[in-house]
Amino acid sequence: MIYVPCDSLDPYYNFALEEHLALSGKIDFPALFMFWRTDPTIMIGRFQNTMEEINHNYIEKNNIQVVRRNSGGGAIYTDPGIWQFSFIVKDYERDKIDFKGFVDPIIKALKKIGVNAELTGRNDLLADGKKICGNAQFMKSKSMVHHGSILFDANIDNMTSGLRVSEEKIKSKGVKSISSRVANISDCINSQLTVDEFRSIMLDELLDEDYKVYHLTEEDKSSIKHLYDSKFNTWDWNYGKSPKFTIFKSKRYAGGKIEFNLNIEDGIIKDCKLYGDFFSLKNVGILEEGLVGIKYRKNELKQRLDELDAGSYIHSTGSDDLLDCLID
């Protein structure tokens, strides 16, 4: 494994670095690892509608940044008390979403400090019934990127006030609020670790004995700056331009929340946008485009969804689920 040090607290830079490492064909490695933090930030899932997920007035008042990540899943809050980790694996063959192989080393490392974490639900690590780590992943070129967020000493007030989590999601977790669902690792252990001491312990456990350190070249830095300027630090990427839609259909399934936004004219779908906190297996833009021009009728939609093999696009969500969401 190759370890890439990242001391930056800038979320736009850190995501640009992560994507560059996944895309670069000049770094000879089977697997890379990053362990990093951010300034107070809300990270939006790849397919989410940003303005529906944030408390805009609160984040402006409290200087909380907003960035959209490449992976699906839901919006999360991060700050210097929360450690992010990224596994980047080249030439990864994937036909399904699988978190276990990536989180097992995290679980093992946490147990070293007395935290009995376990993977539950789609993508969360829980300790004593409370979430301490969320996970997400995506493919970029032929690289698998799995990243997660470990709550060590998070500002829970910022988390609960900056995010707008729907009652539907809270109820699906069987809890009353975000604050009752999450926990800081610093509150779960007997020892008084600092955030930096926690980092050192985790790296000692997560890095192989023969790991190597990769130092960025000038060419790397130039590529990262381009991604920073053209993508991650832009309004279009983080908020996005959306047309006005006439029909909204939303439901929650095993694979997460699905929300269809449709423009219908004369019974024909003219525009289609798919939002949600789901994880994608393929480019959902193809699915969106594939529904344009179809009559907004159950039989026609079912036929088109079957033609598109729609169930292969979203993790744990079948074609029948998508049809149910569109029509119900």
CSV table of N, CA and C in Angstrom, one decimal, residues 103-115 150 198 201-206:
chain,number,residue,atom,x,y,z
A,103,VAL,N,-14.2,-1.8,5.2
A,103,VAL,CA,-14.4,-1.3,6.6
A,103,VAL,C,-13.8,-2.2,7.6
A,104,ASP,N,-13.6,-3.5,7.3
A,104,ASP,CA,-13.0,-4.4,8.2
A,104,ASP,C,-11.7,-3.9,8.9
A,105,PRO,N,-10.8,-3.4,8.1
A,105,PRO,CA,-9.6,-2.8,8.7
A,105,PRO,C,-9.9,-1.7,9.7
A,106,ILE,N,-10.9,-0.8,9.4
A,106,ILE,CA,-11.3,0.3,10.3
A,106,ILE,C,-11.8,-0.3,11.6
A,107,ILE,N,-12.7,-1.3,11.4
A,107,ILE,CA,-13.3,-1.9,12.6
A,107,ILE,C,-12.2,-2.5,13.5
A,108,LYS,N,-11.2,-3.2,12.9
A,108,LYS,CA,-10.1,-3.8,13.6
A,108,LYS,C,-9.3,-2.7,14.4
A,109,ALA,N,-9.0,-1.6,13.7
A,109,ALA,CA,-8.2,-0.6,14.3
A,109,ALA,C,-9.0,0.1,15.4
A,110,LEU,N,-10.3,0.3,15.3
A,110,LEU,CA,-11.1,0.9,16.4
A,110,LEU,C,-11.1,0.0,17.6
A,111,LYS,N,-11.1,-1.3,17.4
A,111,LYS,CA,-11.2,-2.2,18.5
A,111,LYS,C,-9.9,-2.1,19.4
A,112,LYS,N,-8.8,-1.7,18.8
A,112,LYS,CA,-7.5,-1.5,19.5
A,112,LYS,C,-7.6,-0.4,20.6
A,113,ILE,N,-8.6,0.5,20.4
A,113,ILE,CA,-8.8,1.5,21.4
A,113,ILE,C,-10.0,1.3,22.2
A,114,GLY,N,-10.6,0.1,22.1
A,114,GLY,CA,-11.8,-0.2,22.9
A,114,GLY,C,-13.1,0.1,22.3
A,115,VAL,N,-13.2,0.4,21.0
A,115,VAL,CA,-14.5,0.7,20.4
A,115,VAL,C,-14.9,-0.5,19.6
A,150,ILE,N,-15.0,9.3,10.1
A,150,ILE,CA,-15.0,8.8,11.5
A,150,ILE,C,-15.2,9.9,12.5
A,198,PHE,N,-5.2,10.0,18.1
A,198,PHE,CA,-6.1,9.1,17.5
A,198,PHE,C,-5.6,8.8,16.0
A,201,ILE,N,-2.6,6.4,16.1
A,201,ILE,CA,-3.0,5.0,16.4
A,201,ILE,C,-3.7,4.3,15.2
A,202,MET,N,-4.6,5.1,14.5
A,202,MET,CA,-5.3,4.5,13.3
A,202,MET,C,-4.3,4.2,12.2
A,203,LEU,N,-3.3,5.1,12.0
A,203,LEU,CA,-2.4,4.9,10.9
A,203,LEU,C,-1.5,3.7,11.2
A,204,ASP,N,-1.1,3.5,12.5
A,204,ASP,CA,-0.3,2.4,12.8
A,204,ASP,C,-1.0,1.1,12.5
A,205,GLU,N,-2.3,1.1,12.7
A,205,GLU,CA,-3.0,-0.2,12.5
A,205,GLU,C,-3.4,-0.4,11.0
A,206,LEU,N,-3.6,0.7,10.3
A,206,LEU,CA,-4.2,0.6,8.9
A,206,LEU,C,-3.1,0.4,7.9
